[in-house]
Amino acid sequence: MNLSEIKVFRMTHIDNIPHILQNGITHKNSPNANVNYVSIGDNSLIDTRASKTIQVTNGTLDYGDAKRICLGDFIPFYFWLRMPMLYIIQRGFHNVVKRNPEEIVYLVCIPSKLADQYSEVYFSDGHAADKFSVLYDKTALNKIETILDWKAIKARDWGGDENLDIKRKKEAEFLVKADIASDFIIGFGCYNEVAKQKLISFGIEEVKIKVIHQYYY
C-alpha cells in the first residue's frame, strides 16, 4: 500500500454539499461555517470531544512533555467506509436523528495531500477519544501502513463485546485543524442513483461520483 494511495472518508448530509463545494469542509467554529448545517452526528459525542484533550505521543513511552490537542478543534475523517457511526445514524440510536442512506454522502480525500497543505494534521490508531488509542503527528505518516490495523479498519463484523478492540481500531481517525478547500475532495460516494443525480444537480462532475450502496447498512 503506497501512502499516496491511502484515502480518508468523511460522512455528511447531502444537503450540506452545496456549502461544501463553495466553502470547503468547514469546522463548526469557522467564520465560514454553514449556518444551515444539517448534522448527522451524535451530539453527546460531539460535546465530549469539544473539551477532550489527548497527548500526541507518536507511540513512545516517554511522553511526559508530549503536546496535547483538543479533539473538538479538528475535522475528523475515517480511513474506511461503513463505520459503526454510520450504523448508529441509519438506525437512529443514541438519540441521533435517523437518516435514510441516500441522505448520507462520503467525501473522499488523500491524507498525504492534506498533510502537505495543512500544518496541524494528526492520526490515531483507533477511535481518537478512546484511552487505548495512540495519537501521531504527520511525521509518522510514512509509517502509517504499519501503524494502523487495516484488517480491523476494513472488517465488516465489529459488533459484540468480543470485538471491542476491533471496533476501536476500525474507527482510527485522521484529524485536520483547518477548513479544507473543496479542491482536496477527490470524490463523492453515495447510496443510489437518486443521490447521485442530486449530487450532479449541485454541479459535481459525474466522474467524481460513485454509487457504493454496499458501504451502507
mmCIF file of C-alpha atoms in Angstrom:
data_model
loop_
_atom_site.group_PDB
_atom_site.id
_atom_site.type_symbol
_atom_site.label_atom_id
_atom_site.label_comp_id
_atom_site.label_asym_id
_atom_site.label_seq_id
_atom_site.Cartn_x
_atom_site.Cartn_y
_atom_site.Cartn_z
ATOM 1 C CA MET A 1 0.000 0.000 0.000
ATOM 2 C CA ASN A 2 1.503 3.295 -1.138
ATOM 3 C CA LEU A 3 0.994 6.381 1.048
ATOM 4 C CA SER A 4 -0.385 8.327 -1.914
ATOM 5 C CA GLU A 5 -2.993 5.589 -2.444
ATOM 6 C CA ILE A 6 -4.421 5.808 1.085
ATOM 7 C CA LYS A 7 -7.718 7.676 1.292
ATOM 8 C CA VAL A 8 -9.758 9.106 4.138
ATOM 9 C CA PHE A 9 -13.527 9.499 4.301
ATOM 10 C CA ARG A 10 -15.885 11.936 5.959
ATOM 11 C CA MET A 11 -19.639 11.472 6.111
ATOM 12 C CA THR A 12 -22.022 14.382 5.737
ATOM 13 C CA HIS A 13 -25.668 15.047 4.940
ATOM 14 C CA ILE A 14 -26.289 15.533 1.234
ATOM 15 C CA ASP A 15 -27.909 18.921 1.885
ATOM 16 C CA ASN A 16 -24.537 20.207 3.159
ATOM 17 C CA ILE A 17 -22.854 19.588 -0.195
ATOM 18 C CA PRO A 18 -23.608 22.959 -1.888
ATOM 19 C CA HIS A 19 -21.973 24.830 1.003
ATOM 20 C CA ILE A 20 -19.003 22.436 0.948
ATOM 21 C CA LEU A 21 -18.496 22.954 -2.779
ATOM 22 C CA GLN A 22 -18.388 26.707 -2.245
ATOM 23 C CA ASN A 23 -16.569 26.973 1.096
ATOM 24 C CA GLY A 24 -14.827 23.640 1.592
ATOM 25 C CA ILE A 25 -15.191 21.291 4.551
ATOM 26 C CA THR A 26 -15.502 23.831 7.339
ATOM 27 C CA HIS A 27 -15.107 23.477 11.085
ATOM 28 C CA LYS A 28 -18.210 24.312 13.111
ATOM 29 C CA ASN A 29 -16.394 27.284 14.708
ATOM 30 C CA SER A 30 -15.067 28.636 11.420
ATOM 31 C CA PRO A 31 -16.149 32.084 10.179
ATOM 32 C CA ASN A 32 -17.131 30.209 7.017
ATOM 33 C CA ALA A 33 -19.225 27.599 8.826
ATOM 34 C CA ASN A 34 -22.563 26.604 7.337
ATOM 35 C CA VAL A 35 -25.318 28.334 9.315
ATOM 36 C CA ASN A 36 -27.787 25.831 7.851
ATOM 37 C CA TYR A 37 -25.599 22.798 8.552
ATOM 38 C CA VAL A 38 -27.505 19.521 8.769
ATOM 39 C CA SER A 39 -25.906 17.398 11.490
ATOM 40 C CA ILE A 40 -25.817 13.610 11.290
ATOM 41 C CA GLY A 41 -23.597 13.067 14.327
ATOM 42 C CA ASP A 42 -24.026 12.042 17.940
ATOM 43 C CA ASN A 43 -24.376 15.354 19.785
ATOM 44 C CA SER A 44 -23.275 13.846 23.100
ATOM 45 C CA LEU A 45 -20.058 12.603 21.491
ATOM 46 C CA ILE A 46 -19.530 15.936 19.743
ATOM 47 C CA ASP A 47 -19.934 17.729 23.082
ATOM 48 C CA THR A 48 -17.451 15.365 24.745
ATOM 49 C CA ARG A 49 -14.873 15.928 22.014
ATOM 50 C CA ALA A 50 -15.272 19.703 22.321
ATOM 51 C CA SER A 51 -13.197 19.633 25.519
ATOM 52 C CA LYS A 52 -11.432 16.261 25.245
ATOM 53 C CA THR A 53 -7.646 16.675 25.164
ATOM 54 C CA ILE A 54 -5.188 13.928 24.298
ATOM 55 C CA GLN A 55 -1.425 13.691 24.037
ATOM 56 C CA VAL A 56 0.437 13.289 20.773
ATOM 57 C CA THR A 57 2.859 10.558 21.823
ATOM 58 C CA ASN A 58 3.829 9.080 18.450
ATOM 59 C CA GLY A 59 3.823 5.712 20.176
ATOM 60 C CA THR A 60 6.657 6.483 22.594
ATOM 61 C CA LEU A 61 6.631 5.515 26.255
ATOM 62 C CA ASP A 62 8.375 8.690 27.444
ATOM 63 C CA TYR A 63 5.666 11.245 26.721
ATOM 64 C CA GLY A 64 5.578 13.383 29.848
ATOM 65 C CA ASP A 65 6.050 16.601 27.877
ATOM 66 C CA ALA A 66 4.130 15.486 24.793
ATOM 67 C CA LYS A 67 1.913 18.052 23.111
ATOM 68 C CA ARG A 68 -1.792 17.920 23.914
ATOM 69 C CA ILE A 69 -4.532 18.708 21.420
ATOM 70 C CA CYS A 70 -8.275 19.186 21.804
ATOM 71 C CA LEU A 71 -10.243 16.841 19.561
ATOM 72 C CA GLY A 72 -13.007 19.399 19.155
ATOM 73 C CA ASP A 73 -10.637 21.727 17.288
ATOM 74 C CA PHE A 74 -10.274 19.275 14.413
ATOM 75 C CA ILE A 75 -12.227 17.987 11.434
ATOM 76 C CA PRO A 76 -12.156 14.168 11.685
ATOM 77 C CA PHE A 77 -12.060 11.569 8.931
ATOM 78 C CA TYR A 78 -12.097 7.772 8.940
ATOM 79 C CA PHE A 79 -9.789 5.527 6.941
ATOM 80 C CA TRP A 80 -12.593 3.414 5.546
ATOM 81 C CA LEU A 81 -16.323 3.152 4.945
ATOM 82 C CA ARG A 82 -19.356 1.557 6.606
ATOM 83 C CA MET A 83 -18.281 2.615 10.073
ATOM 84 C CA PRO A 84 -20.095 1.922 13.373
ATOM 85 C CA MET A 85 -21.156 5.583 13.437
ATOM 86 C CA LEU A 86 -22.989 5.077 10.151
ATOM 87 C CA TYR A 87 -24.904 2.185 11.722
ATOM 88 C CA ILE A 88 -25.987 4.483 14.559
ATOM 89 C CA ILE A 89 -27.060 7.177 12.087
ATOM 90 C CA GLN A 90 -29.072 4.802 9.909
ATOM 91 C CA ARG A 91 -30.754 3.178 12.914
ATOM 92 C CA GLY A 92 -31.312 6.357 14.916
ATOM 93 C CA PHE A 93 -29.579 5.042 18.042
ATOM 94 C CA HIS A 94 -28.137 7.168 20.906
ATOM 95 C CA ASN A 95 -30.692 9.932 20.268
ATOM 96 C CA VAL A 96 -29.204 10.515 16.810
ATOM 97 C CA VAL A 97 -31.736 11.541 14.162
ATOM 98 C CA LYS A 98 -32.418 8.507 11.972
ATOM 99 C CA ARG A 99 -31.336 9.101 8.383
ATOM 100 C CA ASN A 100 -32.048 7.242 5.174
ATOM 101 C CA PRO A 101 -28.849 6.052 3.483
ATOM 102 C CA GLU A 102 -29.421 8.194 0.394
ATOM 103 C CA GLU A 103 -29.173 11.277 2.637
ATOM 104 C CA ILE A 104 -25.586 10.424 3.590
ATOM 105 C CA VAL A 105 -22.610 11.174 1.348
ATOM 106 C CA TYR A 106 -18.963 10.187 1.713
ATOM 107 C CA LEU A 107 -16.359 12.872 0.992
ATOM 108 C CA VAL A 108 -13.065 11.346 -0.144
ATOM 109 C CA CYS A 109 -9.641 12.962 0.378
ATOM 110 C CA ILE A 110 -5.999 11.886 0.242
ATOM 111 C CA PRO A 111 -4.332 12.330 3.666
ATOM 112 C CA SER A 112 -0.812 12.822 2.313
ATOM 113 C CA LYS A 113 -2.022 15.811 0.279
ATOM 114 C CA LEU A 114 -3.842 17.253 3.277
ATOM 115 C CA ALA A 115 -0.670 16.859 5.341
ATOM 116 C CA ASP A 116 1.322 18.706 2.677
ATOM 117 C CA GLN A 117 -1.138 21.602 2.716
ATOM 118 C CA TYR A 118 -2.099 21.966 6.375
ATOM 119 C CA SER A 119 0.264 22.306 9.329
ATOM 120 C CA GLU A 120 -1.760 20.671 12.108
ATOM 121 C CA VAL A 121 -2.568 17.151 10.978
ATOM 122 C CA TYR A 122 -2.686 14.048 13.197
ATOM 123 C CA PHE A 123 -3.904 10.484 13.067
ATOM 124 C CA SER A 124 -4.856 7.865 15.644
ATOM 125 C CA ASP A 125 -4.588 4.077 15.613
ATOM 126 C CA GLY A 126 -8.147 3.778 16.951
ATOM 127 C CA HIS A 127 -11.091 5.932 17.971
ATOM 128 C CA ALA A 128 -9.316 9.141 18.967
ATOM 129 C CA ALA A 129 -11.315 9.598 22.180
ATOM 130 C CA ASP A 130 -10.526 6.078 23.409
ATOM 131 C CA LYS A 131 -7.885 5.886 26.145
ATOM 132 C CA PHE A 132 -6.256 2.887 24.470
ATOM 133 C CA SER A 133 -5.659 4.712 21.187
ATOM 134 C CA VAL A 134 -2.348 6.367 20.318
ATOM 135 C CA LEU A 135 -2.093 9.706 18.532
ATOM 136 C CA TYR A 136 0.595 10.502 15.961
ATOM 137 C CA ASP A 137 1.649 13.702 14.213
ATOM 138 C CA LYS A 138 2.307 13.889 10.500
ATOM 139 C CA THR A 139 5.985 12.995 10.864
ATOM 140 C CA ALA A 140 4.736 9.413 11.342
ATOM 141 C CA LEU A 141 2.674 9.364 8.143
ATOM 142 C CA ASN A 142 5.388 7.465 6.299
ATOM 143 C CA LYS A 143 4.814 4.591 8.759
ATOM 144 C CA ILE A 144 1.013 4.690 8.707
ATOM 145 C CA GLU A 145 0.779 1.454 6.710
ATOM 146 C CA THR A 146 2.256 -0.484 9.631
ATOM 147 C CA ILE A 147 0.841 1.628 12.477
ATOM 148 C CA LEU A 148 -2.817 1.119 11.568
ATOM 149 C CA ASP A 149 -4.590 -2.241 11.709
ATOM 150 C CA TRP A 150 -6.024 -2.317 8.198
ATOM 151 C CA LYS A 151 -7.723 -5.661 8.716
ATOM 152 C CA ALA A 152 -9.703 -4.175 11.602
ATOM 153 C CA ILE A 153 -10.371 -0.946 9.709
ATOM 154 C CA LYS A 154 -11.931 -2.851 6.806
ATOM 155 C CA ALA A 155 -13.677 -5.508 8.927
ATOM 156 C CA ARG A 156 -17.404 -5.873 8.265
ATOM 157 C CA ASP A 157 -18.028 -7.635 11.588
ATOM 158 C CA TRP A 158 -17.289 -5.453 14.597
ATOM 159 C CA GLY A 159 -20.249 -5.914 16.960
ATOM 160 C CA GLY A 160 -20.314 -7.657 20.335
ATOM 161 C CA ASP A 161 -18.128 -7.500 23.415
ATOM 162 C CA GLU A 162 -15.645 -9.917 21.852
ATOM 163 C CA ASN A 163 -14.898 -7.373 19.113
ATOM 164 C CA LEU A 164 -14.477 -4.213 21.185
ATOM 165 C CA ASP A 165 -10.848 -3.700 20.181
ATOM 166 C CA ILE A 166 -11.656 -4.380 16.537
ATOM 167 C CA LYS A 167 -14.313 -1.663 16.766
ATOM 168 C CA ARG A 168 -11.839 0.745 18.406
ATOM 169 C CA LYS A 169 -9.167 0.144 15.762
ATOM 170 C CA LYS A 170 -11.715 0.246 12.951
ATOM 171 C CA GLU A 171 -12.519 3.821 13.952
ATOM 172 C CA ALA A 172 -8.951 5.110 13.545
ATOM 173 C CA GLU A 173 -9.081 8.807 12.695
ATOM 174 C CA PHE A 174 -7.331 11.393 10.571
ATOM 175 C CA LEU A 175 -7.602 14.892 12.054
ATOM 176 C CA VAL A 176 -7.137 18.266 10.358
ATOM 177 C CA LYS A 177 -7.123 21.611 12.177
ATOM 178 C CA ALA A 178 -8.277 23.803 9.319
ATOM 179 C CA ASP A 179 -11.084 24.391 6.896
ATOM 180 C CA ILE A 180 -10.344 22.097 3.970
ATOM 181 C CA ALA A 181 -10.661 23.559 0.486
ATOM 182 C CA SER A 182 -13.095 21.730 -1.772
ATOM 183 C CA ASP A 183 -10.256 21.143 -4.254
ATOM 184 C CA PHE A 184 -8.960 18.457 -1.881
ATOM 185 C CA ILE A 185 -12.144 16.395 -2.253
ATOM 186 C CA ILE A 186 -11.261 13.870 -4.942
ATOM 187 C CA GLY A 187 -14.561 12.009 -4.923
ATOM 188 C CA PHE A 188 -18.045 11.533 -3.531
ATOM 189 C CA GLY A 189 -19.655 8.241 -2.518
ATOM 190 C CA CYS A 190 -23.421 7.850 -2.360
ATOM 191 C CA TYR A 191 -26.069 5.198 -1.815
ATOM 192 C CA ASN A 192 -28.098 5.141 -5.019
ATOM 193 C CA GLU A 193 -28.876 6.772 -8.348
ATOM 194 C CA VAL A 194 -31.286 9.236 -6.722
ATOM 195 C CA ALA A 195 -28.485 10.585 -4.520
ATOM 196 C CA LYS A 196 -26.089 10.594 -7.470
ATOM 197 C CA GLN A 197 -28.433 12.696 -9.578
ATOM 198 C CA LYS A 198 -28.851 15.151 -6.710
ATOM 199 C CA LEU A 199 -25.071 15.498 -6.448
ATOM 200 C CA ILE A 200 -24.861 16.089 -10.195
ATOM 201 C CA SER A 201 -27.530 18.787 -9.856
ATOM 202 C CA PHE A 202 -25.204 20.564 -7.410
ATOM 203 C CA GLY A 203 -22.604 20.803 -10.175
ATOM 204 C CA ILE A 204 -20.373 17.841 -9.302
ATOM 205 C CA GLU A 205 -18.842 16.065 -12.285
ATOM 206 C CA GLU A 206 -20.340 12.610 -12.754
ATOM 207 C CA VAL A 207 -16.878 11.062 -12.987
ATOM 208 C CA LYS A 208 -16.233 12.088 -9.346
ATOM 209 C CA ILE A 209 -19.331 10.298 -8.019
ATOM 210 C CA LYS A 210 -19.582 6.590 -7.201
ATOM 211 C CA VAL A 211 -22.702 4.708 -6.166
ATOM 212 C CA ILE A 212 -21.477 2.395 -3.397
ATOM 213 C CA HIS A 213 -24.599 1.004 -1.748
ATOM 214 C CA GLN A 214 -22.550 -1.903 -0.362
ATOM 215 C CA TYR A 215 -20.871 0.537 2.041
ATOM 216 C CA TYR A 216 -24.125 1.414 3.785
ATOM 217 C CA TYR A 217 -26.281 -0.585 6.210
#
